[in-house]
Amino acid sequence: MVTMQKSYRSQEQQIKEKNLITQAANGNAKAFEQLYQLYFNRLYQFIFQITRRQDSIEEVINDVMFVVWEKAATYDQTCRPSTWILGIAYLALKNVEQSTLREDRVVEYCDEQDYFPNRGSTAVSQLEMNNWLEVAFDRLSAEQRAVVEMTYYQGLHYSEIAEIMHCPENTVKTRMFHARKILAKLLSEHPERS
Amino acid sequence: MPSTHSTVISKNEHQKVWDLLPWYINHSLNASEQEIVKTHVKTCLTCRIELAQQQQVFEKIQQTDLLTQVSQASLAQLRKRIVEQDRSSHIEPYQQVSKQPESSARQIMDFLKYGALAASLAILSMPFMLATENQGSVAEYRTLANPSDKMTDNMLRVVFSDESSTAEIEAILSGVSGHIVKGPSPQGVYEVQIENQKDTALAKKDFMVRDAITLLRRNPSVLFVDLVQ
Ligand SMILES: [Zn+2]
């Protein structure tokens, strides 16, 4: 049975986060710190999964949260706090990693086989090290990773992802469609025994 | 609607449901979408298999949380160290001037880096929810934003929103004891000096400059503020 380990989506959580942003907008540093703690993991995961780089994640988080602190008063409460904050983060990544976050239009319409240009022994032994997901993520484009991450980790609805990525909802579904194929394929070849 | 099970599943419905499965798994679908999926998977084996597989992916991704918990702990440590170091510097016997008491807010501001990215983000984050269009200006702001950890001077670079009148700009600046020294440049950059009196203690100046930056950054008419290196 599905059990969300996180309460990201609960109404209660959202109200709490909105309150924290409002308090931060009024200069309440304690509230901001709480928000920081609430979002650290989410941002860490989000930034890592999209960039696939460990270095400077914490710097980017602080840059993002700096904007949140500075611009808390401009948050208009209509979208979820997570859509606002992850939107800032996505923009930051796009800004910083323009070369990495290139358009993956070409990749999306290629045959699935093209995702594995060099499926050699290295990849297989890596998979056997029980980190198939890491390997799988490396096979995805940055934008496909972003969609998977926002769906399976951040728990966002596809419409929210579309808002964050500034793209049509169908594009989100298409990116997910191709990502799922890859993930499922690797999963079936290397079933998890945890 | 007849209560009997439909034996023919439309291809459209299958495709629609198949696309929605990830969001069924993460519980983000609205009630009607959820109902469509729930009903469909009862009779569609393909979707049920896919659902089970994606469920595994979902669970695997959720597990990766452990890794970042560690990072958070180390960050908390770092933070503690910064605060402690700061506190201990107050009782240094040979310190020439005693620092102003640090507010919690200031500690955060110190903690968060005034980096180039932060500056360009501050610009970007505002039009983000409307529609981003001023990507071109980012580079300009970037070159302006010199990362500065130490407040050594009292000269600031400030950019105001286009709507700000001269009178408004002057009012904003006088609120932080600042006056225009130079500008605006073609990019709209003002060089602003924060009250400079020779007898003001160094630490006091430092405090005033930091305060001015904080206040200006919180002002909606101010697009950009940073120290002149
Ligand atoms: Zn189906």
Coordinates of C-alpha atoms and ligand atoms in Angstrom, one line a residue:
Chain A
M1 CA 0.0 0.0 0.0
V2 CA 1.2 3.5 -0.8
T3 CA 2.2 5.5 2.1
M4 CA 3.6 9.0 1.5
Q5 CA 6.6 9.3 3.8
K6 CA 6.3 13.0 3.7
S7 CA 3.6 15.4 4.6
Y8 CA 4.5 17.8 1.9
R9 CA 1.1 18.0 0.5
S10 CA -1.0 18.2 3.6
Q11 CA -3.2 21.3 4.0
E12 CA -1.8 21.8 7.5
Q13 CA 1.7 21.8 6.2
Q14 CA 0.9 24.4 3.5
I15 CA -0.7 26.7 6.0
K16 CA 2.2 26.4 8.2
E17 CA 4.6 27.2 5.4
K18 CA 2.5 30.2 4.2
N19 CA 2.6 31.5 7.8
L20 CA 6.3 31.1 8.0
I21 CA 6.7 33.1 4.7
T22 CA 4.4 35.8 6.0
Q23 CA 6.4 36.0 9.2
A24 CA 9.7 36.1 7.3
A25 CA 8.3 38.9 5.2
N26 CA 7.9 40.8 8.4
G27 CA 11.5 40.2 9.3
N28 CA 11.0 37.3 11.7
A29 CA 14.3 35.5 11.5
K30 CA 13.1 32.6 13.6
A31 CA 10.3 31.8 11.2
F32 CA 12.7 32.0 8.3
E33 CA 15.0 29.6 10.0
Q34 CA 12.2 27.2 10.4
L35 CA 11.3 27.5 6.7
Y36 CA 15.0 27.0 5.9
Q37 CA 15.0 23.7 7.9
L38 CA 11.8 22.6 6.3
Y39 CA 13.2 23.2 2.8
F40 CA 16.8 22.2 3.1
N41 CA 16.3 18.6 2.3
R42 CA 13.8 19.3 -0.4
L43 CA 16.1 21.7 -2.1
Y44 CA 19.2 19.6 -1.6
Q45 CA 17.4 16.7 -3.3
F46 CA 16.0 18.9 -6.0
I47 CA 19.3 20.5 -6.9
F48 CA 21.3 17.3 -6.7
Q49 CA 18.9 15.3 -8.9
I50 CA 18.7 17.9 -11.6
T51 CA 22.4 18.9 -11.7
R52 CA 23.8 15.5 -10.6
R53 CA 26.6 17.3 -8.9
Q54 CA 27.4 17.4 -5.2
D55 CA 29.5 20.4 -5.2
S56 CA 28.1 23.8 -4.3
I57 CA 24.6 22.4 -3.6
E58 CA 24.6 24.1 -0.2
E59 CA 25.7 27.3 -1.8
V60 CA 22.8 27.2 -4.3
I61 CA 20.4 26.4 -1.4
N62 CA 21.6 29.4 0.5
D63 CA 21.3 31.6 -2.6
V64 CA 17.7 30.4 -3.1
M65 CA 16.8 30.8 0.5
F66 CA 18.3 34.2 0.4
V67 CA 15.9 35.2 -2.3
V68 CA 13.1 33.7 -0.3
W69 CA 14.1 35.8 2.7
E70 CA 14.5 38.9 0.6
K71 CA 11.4 38.5 -1.5
A72 CA 9.1 36.9 1.1
A73 CA 6.8 39.9 0.9
T74 CA 6.2 39.4 -2.8
Y75 CA 4.9 35.9 -2.3
D76 CA 1.2 36.3 -3.1
Q77 CA -0.1 33.1 -1.3
T78 CA -2.1 31.9 -4.4
C79 CA 0.3 29.1 -5.4
R80 CA 1.7 26.6 -2.9
P81 CA 4.8 27.7 -1.0
S82 CA 6.6 24.8 -2.6
T83 CA 5.7 25.9 -6.1
W84 CA 7.1 29.3 -5.3
I85 CA 10.3 28.1 -3.6
L86 CA 11.1 25.3 -6.0
G87 CA 10.3 27.7 -8.9
I88 CA 13.0 30.0 -7.6
A89 CA 15.4 27.1 -7.3
Y90 CA 14.6 25.9 -10.8
L91 CA 15.2 29.3 -12.2
A92 CA 18.5 29.5 -10.3
L93 CA 19.6 26.2 -11.8
K94 CA 18.5 27.2 -15.3
N95 CA 20.4 30.4 -14.8
V96 CA 23.6 28.7 -13.5
E97 CA 23.6 25.5 -15.5
Q98 CA 22.5 26.7 -18.8
S99 CA 24.7 24.3 -20.6
T100 CA 23.5 21.3 -18.5
L101 CA 19.9 22.2 -18.6
R102 CA 19.6 22.4 -22.3
E103 CA 16.5 21.6 -24.2
D104 CA 16.0 17.9 -24.4
R105 CA 13.5 18.0 -27.2
V106 CA 15.8 16.0 -29.4
V107 CA 16.3 13.3 -26.8
E108 CA 12.6 13.0 -26.1
Y109 CA 11.6 11.9 -29.6
C110 CA 14.4 9.5 -30.1
D111 CA 13.9 5.8 -29.8
E112 CA 14.5 4.4 -26.4
Q113 CA 17.6 2.6 -27.5
D114 CA 19.4 5.8 -28.0
Y115 CA 19.4 6.4 -24.3
F116 CA 22.0 3.7 -24.0
P117 CA 24.7 4.6 -26.4
N118 CA 27.3 2.8 -24.4
R119 CA 25.7 0.1 -22.4
G120 CA 28.9 -1.7 -21.6
S121 CA 30.1 -3.8 -18.7
T122 CA 30.8 -0.7 -16.6
A123 CA 27.2 0.3 -16.6
V124 CA 26.1 -3.2 -15.7
S125 CA 28.5 -3.5 -12.8
Q126 CA 27.5 -0.2 -11.6
L127 CA 23.9 -1.4 -11.6
E128 CA 24.8 -4.4 -9.6
M129 CA 26.1 -2.2 -6.9
N130 CA 22.5 -1.6 -6.0
N131 CA 22.4 2.0 -7.2
W132 CA 20.5 1.5 -10.4
L133 CA 18.5 4.6 -9.7
E134 CA 21.6 6.7 -9.7
V135 CA 22.7 5.2 -12.9
A136 CA 19.2 5.6 -14.4
F137 CA 19.1 9.2 -13.4
D138 CA 22.3 9.8 -15.2
R139 CA 20.7 8.5 -18.3
L140 CA 17.9 11.0 -18.2
S141 CA 18.1 14.5 -19.5
A142 CA 18.1 17.3 -16.9
E143 CA 14.5 18.2 -17.6
Q144 CA 13.4 14.6 -17.4
R145 CA 15.1 14.3 -14.1
A146 CA 13.5 17.4 -12.9
V147 CA 10.0 16.0 -13.7
V148 CA 10.7 12.7 -12.0
E149 CA 12.2 14.4 -9.0
M150 CA 9.3 16.8 -8.6
T151 CA 6.8 14.0 -8.9
Y152 CA 8.3 11.2 -6.8
Y153 CA 10.3 13.2 -4.3
Q154 CA 8.5 16.6 -4.0
G155 CA 5.1 15.2 -4.5
L156 CA 3.9 17.8 -6.9
H157 CA 1.0 17.7 -9.3
Y158 CA 1.8 17.8 -13.0
S159 CA 0.2 21.2 -13.3
E160 CA 2.5 22.6 -10.6
I161 CA 5.5 21.1 -12.3
A162 CA 4.4 22.8 -15.6
E163 CA 4.2 26.1 -13.7
I164 CA 7.7 25.7 -12.2
M165 CA 9.2 24.7 -15.6
H166 CA 7.2 27.2 -17.6
C167 CA 6.0 24.5 -20.0
P168 CA 2.7 23.0 -21.0
E169 CA 1.3 20.2 -18.9
N170 CA 1.6 17.8 -21.8
T171 CA 5.3 18.4 -22.0
V172 CA 5.5 17.4 -18.4
K173 CA 3.7 14.2 -19.1
T174 CA 5.8 13.5 -22.2
R175 CA 9.0 14.0 -20.2
M176 CA 7.7 11.7 -17.5
F177 CA 6.6 9.2 -20.2
H178 CA 10.2 8.8 -21.5
A179 CA 11.7 8.9 -18.1
R180 CA 9.4 6.1 -16.9
K181 CA 10.3 3.9 -19.7
I182 CA 14.0 4.1 -18.8
L183 CA 13.4 3.7 -15.1
A184 CA 11.1 0.8 -15.5
K185 CA 13.5 -1.0 -17.9
L186 CA 16.4 -0.7 -15.5
L187 CA 14.2 -1.7 -12.6
S188 CA 13.0 -4.8 -14.3
E189 CA 16.6 -5.8 -15.2
H190 CA 17.8 -5.1 -11.7
P191 CA 15.0 -5.7 -9.2
E192 CA 15.6 -4.1 -5.9
R193 CA 16.1 -6.5 -3.0
S194 CA 16.1 -4.1 -0.1
Chain B
M1 CA -23.9 4.6 -15.7
P2 CA -24.7 0.9 -15.6
S3 CA -23.3 -0.8 -12.6
T4 CA -21.8 -3.7 -14.6
H5 CA -18.1 -3.7 -15.4
S6 CA -17.3 -2.4 -18.8
T7 CA -15.3 -5.0 -20.7
V8 CA -14.2 -2.6 -23.4
I9 CA -11.7 -0.1 -22.2
S10 CA -11.2 2.8 -24.6
K11 CA -7.7 3.3 -25.8
N12 CA -8.0 7.0 -25.0
E13 CA -8.9 6.2 -21.4
H14 CA -6.0 3.8 -21.1
Q15 CA -3.5 6.3 -22.4
K16 CA -4.9 9.0 -20.2
V17 CA -4.7 6.9 -17.1
W18 CA -1.2 5.6 -18.0
D19 CA 0.0 9.1 -18.2
L20 CA -1.5 10.0 -14.8
L21 CA -0.1 7.0 -12.9
P22 CA 2.9 8.8 -11.4
W23 CA 0.7 11.4 -9.9
Y24 CA -1.7 8.8 -8.7
I25 CA 1.2 7.3 -6.8
N26 CA 2.3 10.6 -5.3
H27 CA -1.3 11.4 -4.2
S28 CA -1.4 14.7 -6.0
L29 CA -4.3 14.0 -8.4
N30 CA -7.6 15.8 -7.8
A31 CA -10.6 13.7 -6.8
S32 CA -12.0 13.1 -10.3
E33 CA -8.6 12.2 -11.8
Q34 CA -8.0 9.8 -8.9
E35 CA -11.3 8.2 -9.5
I36 CA -10.7 7.6 -13.2
V37 CA -7.3 6.0 -12.4
K38 CA -8.7 3.9 -9.6
T39 CA -11.5 2.5 -11.7
H40 CA -9.3 1.9 -14.7
V41 CA -6.6 0.0 -13.0
K42 CA -9.1 -2.5 -11.7
T43 CA -9.6 -3.8 -15.2
C44 CA -6.4 -3.0 -17.0
L45 CA -3.5 -5.3 -16.3
T46 CA -1.0 -3.2 -18.3
C47 CA -1.6 -0.2 -16.0
R48 CA -1.5 -2.4 -12.9
I49 CA 1.9 -3.7 -13.8
E50 CA 3.1 -0.1 -14.6
L51 CA 1.7 1.1 -11.4
A52 CA 3.6 -1.5 -9.4
Q53 CA 6.8 -0.7 -11.2
Q54 CA 6.5 3.0 -10.7
Q55 CA 5.6 2.5 -7.1
Q56 CA 9.0 0.9 -6.7
V57 CA 10.7 3.8 -8.3
F58 CA 8.8 6.1 -6.1
E59 CA 9.8 4.3 -3.0
K60 CA 13.4 4.1 -4.0
I61 CA 13.5 7.9 -4.6
Q62 CA 11.9 8.5 -1.3
Q63 CA 14.6 6.5 0.4
T64 CA 17.4 8.8 -0.8
D65 CA 16.3 11.2 1.9
L66 CA 18.7 9.6 4.4
L67 CA 21.6 10.9 2.5
T68 CA 20.6 14.5 2.8
Q69 CA 19.7 14.2 6.5
V70 CA 23.4 13.8 7.0
S71 CA 24.1 17.0 5.1
Q72 CA 21.6 18.9 7.1
A73 CA 23.3 17.8 10.3
S74 CA 26.6 19.0 9.0
L75 CA 25.2 22.2 7.9
A76 CA 23.7 22.7 11.4
Q77 CA 27.1 22.2 12.8
L78 CA 28.7 24.7 10.5
R79 CA 26.0 27.2 11.5
K80 CA 26.7 26.6 15.1
R81 CA 30.4 27.1 14.6
I82 CA 29.8 30.4 12.8
V83 CA 27.6 31.7 15.6
E84 CA 30.0 30.5 18.3
Q85 CA 33.0 32.0 16.5
D86 CA 31.2 35.2 16.2
R87 CA 30.3 35.2 19.9
S88 CA 33.8 34.4 21.0
S89 CA 35.2 37.3 19.0
H90 CA 33.2 39.7 21.2
I91 CA 35.3 38.9 24.2
E92 CA 38.6 39.0 22.5
P93 CA 40.7 41.1 24.9
Y94 CA 42.7 42.8 22.2
Q95 CA 39.8 43.7 20.0
Q96 CA 40.0 47.4 19.4
V97 CA 36.3 48.1 19.0
S98 CA 33.4 46.1 20.4
K99 CA 30.9 44.9 17.9
Q100 CA 27.3 45.8 18.0
P101 CA 25.1 43.0 19.4
E102 CA 24.2 40.7 16.6
S103 CA 20.5 40.1 15.9
S104 CA 19.4 36.7 14.8
A105 CA 18.4 38.2 11.5
R106 CA 21.8 39.6 11.0
Q107 CA 23.4 36.2 11.7
I108 CA 21.2 34.8 9.0
M109 CA 22.2 37.5 6.6
D110 CA 25.9 36.8 7.4
F111 CA 25.3 33.1 7.0
L112 CA 23.7 33.5 3.6
K113 CA 26.3 34.5 1.1
Y114 CA 25.8 37.7 -0.7
G115 CA 26.9 36.0 -3.9
A116 CA 26.5 36.9 -7.5
L117 CA 23.8 34.3 -7.9
A118 CA 21.9 35.7 -5.0
A119 CA 22.0 39.1 -6.6
S120 CA 20.9 37.9 -10.0
L121 CA 18.2 35.8 -8.4
A122 CA 16.9 38.7 -6.4
I123 CA 16.4 40.4 -9.8
L124 CA 14.9 37.3 -11.4
S125 CA 12.6 36.2 -8.6
M126 CA 10.3 39.1 -8.9
P127 CA 9.1 38.8 -12.5
F128 CA 9.2 35.0 -12.1
M129 CA 5.5 34.7 -11.1
L130 CA 4.4 37.1 -13.8
A131 CA 6.5 36.2 -16.8
T132 CA 10.2 36.2 -17.1
E133 CA 11.5 38.3 -19.9
N134 CA 14.5 40.2 -18.6
Q135 CA 17.0 37.4 -19.0
G136 CA 19.3 39.7 -20.8
S137 CA 19.8 41.9 -17.8
V138 CA 21.1 39.1 -15.7
A139 CA 24.6 39.3 -17.0
E140 CA 24.8 43.0 -16.3
Y141 CA 23.8 42.6 -12.7
R142 CA 26.2 39.7 -12.3
T143 CA 29.1 41.8 -13.2
L144 CA 28.0 44.3 -10.6
A145 CA 27.6 41.8 -7.9
N146 CA 31.0 41.3 -6.3
P147 CA 30.7 38.7 -3.6
S148 CA 31.6 40.4 -0.4
D149 CA 32.0 38.8 2.9
K150 CA 33.5 41.7 4.7
M151 CA 32.0 45.1 5.0
T152 CA 35.0 47.3 4.7
D153 CA 33.6 50.4 3.0
N154 CA 30.5 52.5 2.9
M155 CA 29.9 52.7 -0.8
L156 CA 27.0 50.8 -2.3
R157 CA 25.8 50.2 -5.8
V158 CA 22.0 50.5 -6.0
V159 CA 19.6 49.9 -8.8
F160 CA 16.0 51.1 -8.4
S161 CA 12.9 49.9 -10.2
D162 CA 12.0 51.9 -13.3
E163 CA 8.9 53.3 -11.7
S164 CA 10.9 55.1 -8.9
S165 CA 11.0 58.8 -9.2
T166 CA 14.0 60.9 -8.2
A167 CA 12.1 62.1 -5.2
E168 CA 11.3 58.5 -4.2
I169 CA 14.9 57.5 -4.6
E170 CA 16.1 60.3 -2.5
A171 CA 13.5 59.5 0.2
I172 CA 14.6 55.9 0.2
L173 CA 18.2 56.8 0.5
S174 CA 17.8 59.3 3.2
G175 CA 16.0 56.6 5.2
V176 CA 19.3 54.8 5.4
S177 CA 21.5 57.9 5.8
G178 CA 22.7 57.5 2.2
H179 CA 23.4 60.0 -0.5
I180 CA 24.1 59.7 -4.2
V181 CA 27.7 60.1 -5.1
K182 CA 27.5 59.0 -8.7
G183 CA 25.0 57.8 -11.3
P184 CA 22.7 56.7 -12.6
S185 CA 24.9 54.9 -15.1
P186 CA 23.4 53.8 -18.4
Q187 CA 22.4 50.6 -16.7
G188 CA 20.7 52.6 -13.9
V189 CA 23.3 52.0 -11.3
Y190 CA 23.7 54.6 -8.5
E191 CA 26.7 54.8 -6.3
V192 CA 25.5 55.6 -2.9
Q193 CA 27.5 56.5 0.2
I194 CA 26.2 55.7 3.6
E195 CA 26.8 58.6 6.1
N196 CA 30.5 59.1 6.5
Q197 CA 31.7 60.9 9.6
K198 CA 35.3 60.7 10.5
D199 CA 34.7 60.2 14.2
T200 CA 32.3 57.3 13.7
A201 CA 33.8 54.1 15.1
L202 CA 34.7 51.5 12.5
A203 CA 32.3 48.9 13.9
K204 CA 29.5 51.4 14.0
K205 CA 30.0 52.3 10.3
D206 CA 30.1 48.6 9.5
F207 CA 26.9 48.1 11.3
M208 CA 25.2 51.0 9.5
V209 CA 26.3 49.8 6.1
R210 CA 25.0 46.4 6.8
D211 CA 21.7 47.8 8.1
A212 CA 21.4 50.0 5.0
I213 CA 21.9 47.0 2.7
T214 CA 19.3 45.0 4.6
L215 CA 16.8 47.8 4.5
L216 CA 17.4 48.6 0.9
R217 CA 17.1 45.0 -0.1
R218 CA 13.7 44.8 1.6
N219 CA 12.5 47.8 -0.2
P220 CA 10.3 46.8 -3.2
S221 CA 11.6 49.7 -5.2
V222 CA 15.1 48.5 -4.9
L223 CA 16.2 45.9 -7.5
F224 CA 19.8 45.5 -6.5
V225 CA 22.2 46.5 -3.7
D226 CA 25.7 45.5 -3.1
L227 CA 28.9 46.9 -1.7
V228 CA 31.4 48.6 -4.0
Q229 CA 34.6 46.6 -3.6
Ligands
ZN1 ZN -4.6 0.9 -18.8

